[in-house]
């Protein structure tokens, strides 16, 4: 007798996951359409040239000195080549899988923080962002490192919500995979440390374990980087100029523009050349728009409407707002500062793992102000 009554409730529970499946399917299709048209460039060649070596050790012996990066992505690409083949088209499928899987993790994280509506809108937007599409097709470590970055924040949220040794262990594994895929993602760990010091000082056992284990992780990464040929490593990063705030690339302004999904207009055709002078103005206007909407979204996070149902989110509103701000600001600002104090390391694509809060905040703004947009969206 309860069957008909349960059917609407079951459909209500399934609807977000059906919508997510549709978003992921569309994202996969968008990324597959132009996969065969992508040319191979130098950095990709350096990652795939020695895939015919008889074992992983021989492959890493050839590829590590020429990449000067931790071997996380290269290990996975080697085993993918053994499973699926070594054609360029097939090798691009592994980053594509990582990119689309990252969308699923992004939805799960946003859902835990701010609910299903915000998660669906944010995931839909991210699935159409230019940089996410582009790097999901490239045989480089960006899709895998951003996937691990999302897992890092998701496991961190679960740890912060209910500190347990098992959750700490899972979180540490995700952070180890993240920094051993791209070392600059370690700045995300700094943002997490600020959060723990702000809100979890009373959990001294988990706090001391977190800092102690991450100190060991940092030492292992430093030891690996020190083992590389420093002349080769220095030559490979010598092309990176000192970043600026607004002017030439790299800059904090261009990081925000790229994070927002603005596609640089190509000057190789008449339209591109004609509109090229308008790019800084158009980018600046978009940044102002995104900044205003993100601030409104941040206000909506930290001061939820009392008339809105409050599901059991992982963190209280104020802590959620602080976590998103730290995630967005700490990595690029630290990289920018160290580029001036030590050596240039700021490149826009290196810090795209910090841009996810932009989509979360704007999606949350759409789900709360105005409500009509959220109703139409879902």
Short mmCIF file of N, CA, C and O in Angstrom, two decimals, residues 270-362:
data_model
loop_
_atom_site.label_atom_id
_atom_site.label_comp_id
_atom_site.label_asym_id
_atom_site.label_seq_id
_atom_site.Cartn_x
_atom_site.Cartn_y
_atom_site.Cartn_z
N UNK A 270 40.34 37.99 -38.67
CA UNK A 270 39.97 39.40 -38.67
C UNK A 270 39.19 39.80 -37.44
O UNK A 270 39.44 40.86 -36.85
N UNK A 271 38.26 38.97 -37.03
CA UNK A 271 37.45 39.30 -35.85
C UNK A 271 38.33 39.35 -34.61
O UNK A 271 38.19 40.26 -33.78
N UNK A 272 39.23 38.39 -34.49
CA UNK A 272 40.10 38.38 -33.32
C UNK A 272 40.98 39.60 -33.25
O UNK A 272 41.14 40.21 -32.19
N UNK A 273 41.55 40.01 -34.40
CA UNK A 273 42.40 41.20 -34.39
C UNK A 273 41.60 42.45 -34.08
O UNK A 273 42.07 43.36 -33.40
N UNK A 274 40.36 42.52 -34.56
CA UNK A 274 39.54 43.71 -34.32
C UNK A 274 39.13 43.84 -32.86
O UNK A 274 39.06 44.95 -32.32
N UNK A 275 38.87 42.69 -32.21
CA UNK A 275 38.39 42.72 -30.84
C UNK A 275 39.50 42.61 -29.81
O UNK A 275 39.24 42.74 -28.61
N UNK A 276 40.74 42.39 -30.26
CA UNK A 276 41.84 42.20 -29.32
C UNK A 276 41.99 43.37 -28.35
O UNK A 276 42.20 43.15 -27.14
N UNK A 277 41.87 44.64 -28.78
CA UNK A 277 42.02 45.75 -27.81
C UNK A 277 40.94 45.76 -26.74
O UNK A 277 41.11 46.40 -25.70
N UNK A 278 39.81 45.09 -26.99
CA UNK A 278 38.72 45.11 -26.02
C UNK A 278 38.87 44.05 -24.94
O UNK A 278 38.13 44.08 -23.95
N UNK A 279 39.82 43.13 -25.09
CA UNK A 279 39.93 42.04 -24.13
C UNK A 279 40.17 42.51 -22.70
O UNK A 279 39.51 42.03 -21.78
N UNK A 280 41.13 43.43 -22.46
CA UNK A 280 41.32 43.86 -21.06
C UNK A 280 40.07 44.48 -20.46
O UNK A 280 39.75 44.25 -19.29
N UNK A 281 39.34 45.27 -21.26
CA UNK A 281 38.14 45.91 -20.74
C UNK A 281 37.04 44.88 -20.47
O UNK A 281 36.37 44.92 -19.44
N UNK A 282 36.87 43.95 -21.43
CA UNK A 282 35.85 42.92 -21.24
C UNK A 282 36.21 42.03 -20.04
O UNK A 282 35.35 41.68 -19.22
N UNK A 283 37.48 41.66 -19.94
CA UNK A 283 37.91 40.85 -18.80
C UNK A 283 37.73 41.58 -17.49
O UNK A 283 37.27 41.01 -16.49
N UNK A 284 38.07 42.88 -17.46
CA UNK A 284 37.89 43.66 -16.24
C UNK A 284 36.44 43.76 -15.83
O UNK A 284 36.10 43.63 -14.64
N UNK A 285 35.54 43.97 -16.80
CA UNK A 285 34.11 44.05 -16.49
C UNK A 285 33.61 42.72 -15.94
O UNK A 285 32.81 42.68 -14.99
N UNK A 286 34.09 41.60 -16.53
CA UNK A 286 33.65 40.30 -16.06
C UNK A 286 34.17 40.02 -14.65
O UNK A 286 33.45 39.46 -13.82
N UNK A 287 35.39 40.43 -14.37
CA UNK A 287 35.94 40.23 -13.03
C UNK A 287 35.14 41.01 -12.01
O UNK A 287 34.83 40.52 -10.91
N UNK A 288 34.77 42.25 -12.33
CA UNK A 288 33.95 43.04 -11.41
C UNK A 288 32.61 42.37 -11.17
O UNK A 288 32.11 42.32 -10.04
N UNK A 289 32.01 41.85 -12.24
CA UNK A 289 30.72 41.17 -12.11
C UNK A 289 30.86 39.93 -11.24
O UNK A 289 30.05 39.69 -10.33
N UNK A 290 31.89 39.14 -11.48
CA UNK A 290 32.09 37.92 -10.71
C UNK A 290 32.41 38.25 -9.25
O UNK A 290 31.95 37.56 -8.34
N UNK A 291 33.20 39.30 -9.04
CA UNK A 291 33.55 39.69 -7.68
C UNK A 291 32.30 40.08 -6.90
O UNK A 291 32.10 39.67 -5.75
N UNK A 292 31.45 40.89 -7.53
CA UNK A 292 30.22 41.33 -6.86
C UNK A 292 29.33 40.14 -6.54
O UNK A 292 28.80 40.01 -5.42
N UNK A 293 29.14 39.24 -7.52
CA UNK A 293 28.29 38.08 -7.30
C UNK A 293 28.90 37.13 -6.26
O UNK A 293 28.18 36.56 -5.44
N UNK A 294 30.23 36.97 -6.28
CA UNK A 294 30.88 36.09 -5.31
C UNK A 294 30.74 36.64 -3.89
O UNK A 294 30.52 35.89 -2.94
N UNK A 295 30.85 37.97 -3.75
CA UNK A 295 30.68 38.58 -2.43
C UNK A 295 29.25 38.39 -1.93
O UNK A 295 29.01 38.12 -0.74
N UNK A 296 28.29 38.54 -2.85
CA UNK A 296 26.90 38.30 -2.46
C UNK A 296 26.68 36.83 -2.10
O UNK A 296 25.96 36.50 -1.15
N UNK A 297 27.31 35.94 -2.87
CA UNK A 297 27.23 34.53 -2.54
C UNK A 297 27.88 34.21 -1.21
O UNK A 297 27.36 33.41 -0.42
N UNK A 298 29.02 34.87 -0.93
CA UNK A 298 29.69 34.67 0.36
C UNK A 298 28.81 35.16 1.51
O UNK A 298 28.73 34.52 2.56
N UNK A 299 28.14 36.28 1.30
CA UNK A 299 27.23 36.78 2.33
C UNK A 299 26.08 35.80 2.54
O UNK A 299 25.65 35.56 3.69
N UNK A 300 25.59 35.21 1.44
CA UNK A 300 24.50 34.24 1.58
C UNK A 300 24.96 32.99 2.30
O UNK A 300 24.19 32.37 3.03
N UNK A 301 26.24 32.62 2.13
CA UNK A 301 26.76 31.46 2.84
C UNK A 301 26.87 31.74 4.33
O UNK A 301 26.45 30.95 5.18
N UNK A 302 27.46 32.89 4.66
CA UNK A 302 27.74 33.18 6.07
C UNK A 302 26.50 33.63 6.83
O UNK A 302 26.45 33.52 8.05
N UNK A 303 25.48 34.15 6.11
CA UNK A 303 24.24 34.57 6.75
C UNK A 303 23.06 33.93 6.04
O UNK A 303 22.35 34.58 5.26
N UNK A 304 22.82 32.66 6.25
CA UNK A 304 21.74 31.97 5.53
C UNK A 304 20.38 32.55 5.87
O UNK A 304 20.14 32.97 6.99
N UNK A 305 19.51 32.57 4.89
CA UNK A 305 18.14 33.04 5.08
C UNK A 305 17.41 32.09 6.02
O UNK A 305 17.38 30.88 5.82
N UNK A 306 16.81 32.65 7.07
CA UNK A 306 16.13 31.81 8.05
C UNK A 306 14.93 31.09 7.48
O UNK A 306 14.49 30.07 8.00
N UNK A 307 14.39 31.61 6.35
CA UNK A 307 13.24 30.97 5.74
C UNK A 307 13.62 29.79 4.85
O UNK A 307 12.77 29.05 4.39
N UNK A 308 14.92 29.64 4.58
CA UNK A 308 15.40 28.55 3.75
C UNK A 308 15.61 27.30 4.61
O UNK A 308 16.22 27.39 5.67
N UNK A 309 15.12 26.15 4.17
CA UNK A 309 15.38 24.93 4.94
C UNK A 309 16.88 24.71 5.10
O UNK A 309 17.67 24.95 4.19
N UNK A 310 17.28 24.27 6.27
CA UNK A 310 18.71 24.10 6.54
C UNK A 310 19.03 22.63 6.70
O UNK A 310 18.94 22.08 7.79
N UNK A 311 19.41 21.96 5.61
CA UNK A 311 19.78 20.55 5.71
C UNK A 311 21.08 20.40 6.50
O UNK A 311 21.77 21.38 6.78
N UNK A 312 21.37 19.19 6.84
CA UNK A 312 22.55 18.92 7.67
C UNK A 312 23.82 19.03 6.82
O UNK A 312 24.35 18.02 6.36
N UNK A 313 24.28 20.27 6.61
CA UNK A 313 25.52 20.47 5.87
C UNK A 313 26.71 20.08 6.75
O UNK A 313 26.60 19.99 7.97
N UNK A 314 27.84 19.87 6.11
CA UNK A 314 29.00 19.37 6.83
C UNK A 314 29.53 20.37 7.84
O UNK A 314 29.96 19.98 8.94
N UNK A 315 29.52 21.66 7.51
CA UNK A 315 30.11 22.69 8.36
C UNK A 315 29.10 23.79 8.64
O UNK A 315 28.21 24.04 7.81
N UNK A 316 29.24 24.50 9.76
CA UNK A 316 28.40 25.68 10.00
C UNK A 316 28.64 26.74 8.92
O UNK A 316 29.71 26.77 8.28
N UNK A 317 27.67 27.64 8.71
CA UNK A 317 27.79 28.63 7.62
C UNK A 317 29.07 29.47 7.68
O UNK A 317 29.74 29.64 6.66
N UNK A 318 29.41 29.99 8.85
CA UNK A 318 30.60 30.84 8.94
C UNK A 318 31.86 30.06 8.58
O UNK A 318 32.75 30.57 7.89
N UNK A 319 31.97 28.83 9.05
CA UNK A 319 33.15 28.02 8.74
C UNK A 319 33.21 27.69 7.25
O UNK A 319 34.30 27.68 6.65
N UNK A 320 32.06 27.43 6.64
CA UNK A 320 32.03 27.18 5.20
C UNK A 320 32.53 28.40 4.43
O UNK A 320 33.33 28.28 3.49
N UNK A 321 32.07 29.59 4.83
CA UNK A 321 32.50 30.81 4.16
C UNK A 321 34.00 31.01 4.30
O UNK A 321 34.69 31.35 3.33
N UNK A 322 34.54 30.81 5.50
CA UNK A 322 35.97 30.99 5.71
C UNK A 322 36.78 29.99 4.90
O UNK A 322 37.81 30.32 4.30
N UNK A 323 36.33 28.73 4.86
CA UNK A 323 37.04 27.71 4.09
C UNK A 323 37.10 28.08 2.62
O UNK A 323 38.16 27.97 1.98
N UNK A 324 36.00 28.55 2.05
CA UNK A 324 35.98 28.92 0.64
C UNK A 324 36.90 30.11 0.37
O UNK A 324 37.60 30.15 -0.65
N UNK A 325 36.91 31.08 1.27
CA UNK A 325 37.78 32.24 1.10
C UNK A 325 39.25 31.83 1.17
O UNK A 325 40.08 32.26 0.35
N UNK A 326 39.60 31.00 2.15
CA UNK A 326 40.99 30.54 2.27
C UNK A 326 41.41 29.74 1.04
O UNK A 326 42.52 29.90 0.52
N UNK A 327 40.53 28.87 0.57
CA UNK A 327 40.81 28.05 -0.62
C UNK A 327 41.06 28.93 -1.83
O UNK A 327 41.97 28.67 -2.63
N UNK A 328 40.29 29.98 -1.98
CA UNK A 328 40.40 30.85 -3.15
C UNK A 328 41.61 31.77 -3.08
O UNK A 328 42.28 32.00 -4.10
N UNK A 329 41.92 32.30 -1.89
CA UNK A 329 42.91 33.38 -1.80
C UNK A 329 44.31 32.94 -1.41
O UNK A 329 45.30 33.48 -1.91
N UNK A 330 44.42 31.95 -0.52
CA UNK A 330 45.75 31.62 0.01
C UNK A 330 46.70 31.11 -1.06
O UNK A 330 47.84 31.61 -1.17
N UNK A 331 46.34 30.11 -1.89
CA UNK A 331 47.33 29.63 -2.87
C UNK A 331 47.83 30.70 -3.84
O UNK A 331 49.06 30.86 -3.99
N UNK A 332 46.96 31.46 -4.55
CA UNK A 332 47.51 32.44 -5.48
C UNK A 332 48.30 33.56 -4.81
O UNK A 332 49.32 34.00 -5.34
N UNK A 333 47.85 34.02 -3.64
CA UNK A 333 48.57 35.10 -2.97
C UNK A 333 49.92 34.64 -2.46
O UNK A 333 50.91 35.38 -2.54
N UNK A 334 50.01 33.42 -1.95
CA UNK A 334 51.31 32.89 -1.51
C UNK A 334 52.25 32.71 -2.69
O UNK A 334 53.44 33.05 -2.61
N UNK A 335 51.74 32.17 -3.78
CA UNK A 335 52.58 31.99 -4.96
C UNK A 335 53.03 33.33 -5.52
O UNK A 335 54.18 33.48 -5.96
N UNK A 336 52.14 34.31 -5.50
CA UNK A 336 52.49 35.65 -5.98
C UNK A 336 53.58 36.26 -5.09
O UNK A 336 54.58 36.81 -5.59
N UNK A 337 53.43 36.14 -3.76
CA UNK A 337 54.41 36.72 -2.84
C UNK A 337 55.76 36.02 -2.98
O UNK A 337 56.81 36.69 -3.04
N UNK A 338 55.76 34.68 -3.04
CA UNK A 338 57.03 33.96 -3.14
C UNK A 338 57.71 34.21 -4.48
O UNK A 338 58.94 34.13 -4.58
N UNK A 339 56.92 34.52 -5.50
CA UNK A 339 57.53 34.85 -6.80
C UNK A 339 58.35 36.13 -6.71
O UNK A 339 59.32 36.30 -7.48
N UNK A 340 57.99 37.03 -5.81
CA UNK A 340 58.75 38.26 -5.63
C UNK A 340 59.85 38.11 -4.58
O UNK A 340 60.90 38.73 -4.69
N UNK A 341 59.61 37.25 -3.57
CA UNK A 341 60.58 37.11 -2.49
C UNK A 341 61.68 36.10 -2.80
O UNK A 341 62.80 36.23 -2.30
N UNK A 342 61.36 35.08 -3.62
CA UNK A 342 62.31 34.00 -3.85
C UNK A 342 62.59 33.82 -5.33
O UNK A 342 63.60 34.27 -5.85
N UNK A 343 61.69 33.15 -6.05
CA UNK A 343 61.86 32.95 -7.47
C UNK A 343 60.48 32.88 -8.12
O UNK A 343 59.52 32.45 -7.51
N UNK A 344 60.36 33.33 -9.38
CA UNK A 344 59.05 33.29 -10.05
C UNK A 344 58.51 31.87 -10.17
O UNK A 344 59.21 30.97 -10.64
N UNK A 345 57.28 31.68 -9.71
CA UNK A 345 56.63 30.38 -9.80
C UNK A 345 55.16 30.52 -10.17
O UNK A 345 54.46 29.52 -10.31
N UNK A 346 54.70 31.77 -10.30
CA UNK A 346 53.28 32.01 -10.53
C UNK A 346 52.99 31.94 -12.03
O UNK A 346 53.43 32.77 -12.80
N UNK A 347 52.24 30.91 -12.41
CA UNK A 347 51.69 30.78 -13.76
C UNK A 347 50.22 30.48 -13.58
O UNK A 347 49.84 29.66 -12.73
N UNK A 348 49.37 31.12 -14.36
CA UNK A 348 47.93 31.04 -14.11
C UNK A 348 47.43 29.60 -14.04
O UNK A 348 46.66 29.24 -13.15
N UNK A 349 47.88 28.74 -14.95
CA UNK A 349 47.37 27.37 -14.96
C UNK A 349 47.87 26.56 -13.77
O UNK A 349 47.26 25.56 -13.42
N UNK A 350 48.98 26.98 -13.14
CA UNK A 350 49.48 26.26 -11.98
C UNK A 350 48.57 26.40 -10.77
O UNK A 350 48.65 25.60 -9.84
N UNK A 351 47.73 27.43 -10.74
CA UNK A 351 46.95 27.74 -9.55
C UNK A 351 45.45 27.61 -9.79
O UNK A 351 44.65 28.03 -8.97
N UNK A 352 45.06 26.99 -10.90
CA UNK A 352 43.64 26.86 -11.20
C UNK A 352 42.90 25.98 -10.19
O UNK A 352 41.68 26.06 -10.08
N UNK A 353 43.62 25.16 -9.44
CA UNK A 353 42.98 24.35 -8.40
C UNK A 353 42.38 25.23 -7.30
O UNK A 353 41.57 24.75 -6.49
N UNK A 354 42.76 26.51 -7.26
CA UNK A 354 42.21 27.43 -6.25
C UNK A 354 40.97 28.16 -6.74
O UNK A 354 40.39 28.93 -5.97
N UNK A 355 40.55 27.93 -7.97
CA UNK A 355 39.45 28.72 -8.54
C UNK A 355 38.08 28.11 -8.29
O UNK A 355 37.07 28.76 -8.55
N UNK A 356 38.00 26.90 -7.77
CA UNK A 356 36.70 26.24 -7.60
C UNK A 356 35.73 27.01 -6.70
O UNK A 356 34.52 26.99 -6.95
N UNK A 357 36.19 27.68 -5.64
CA UNK A 357 35.22 28.44 -4.83
C UNK A 357 34.47 29.52 -5.61
O UNK A 357 33.35 29.89 -5.21
N UNK A 358 35.03 30.01 -6.70
CA UNK A 358 34.32 31.01 -7.51
C UNK A 358 33.00 30.43 -7.99
O UNK A 358 31.93 31.06 -7.88
N UNK A 359 33.02 29.21 -8.50
CA UNK A 359 31.81 28.60 -9.04
C UNK A 359 30.84 28.22 -7.92
O UNK A 359 29.62 28.33 -8.08
N UNK A 360 31.39 27.81 -6.78
CA UNK A 360 30.52 27.46 -5.65
C UNK A 360 29.77 28.69 -5.14
O UNK A 360 28.56 28.66 -4.92
N UNK A 361 30.49 29.80 -4.98
CA UNK A 361 29.87 31.01 -4.45
C UNK A 361 28.84 31.58 -5.42
O UNK A 361 27.75 32.00 -5.01
N UNK A 362 29.17 31.62 -6.69
CA UNK A 362 28.21 32.16 -7.65
C UNK A 362 27.00 31.26 -7.79
O UNK A 362 25.87 31.75 -7.92
#
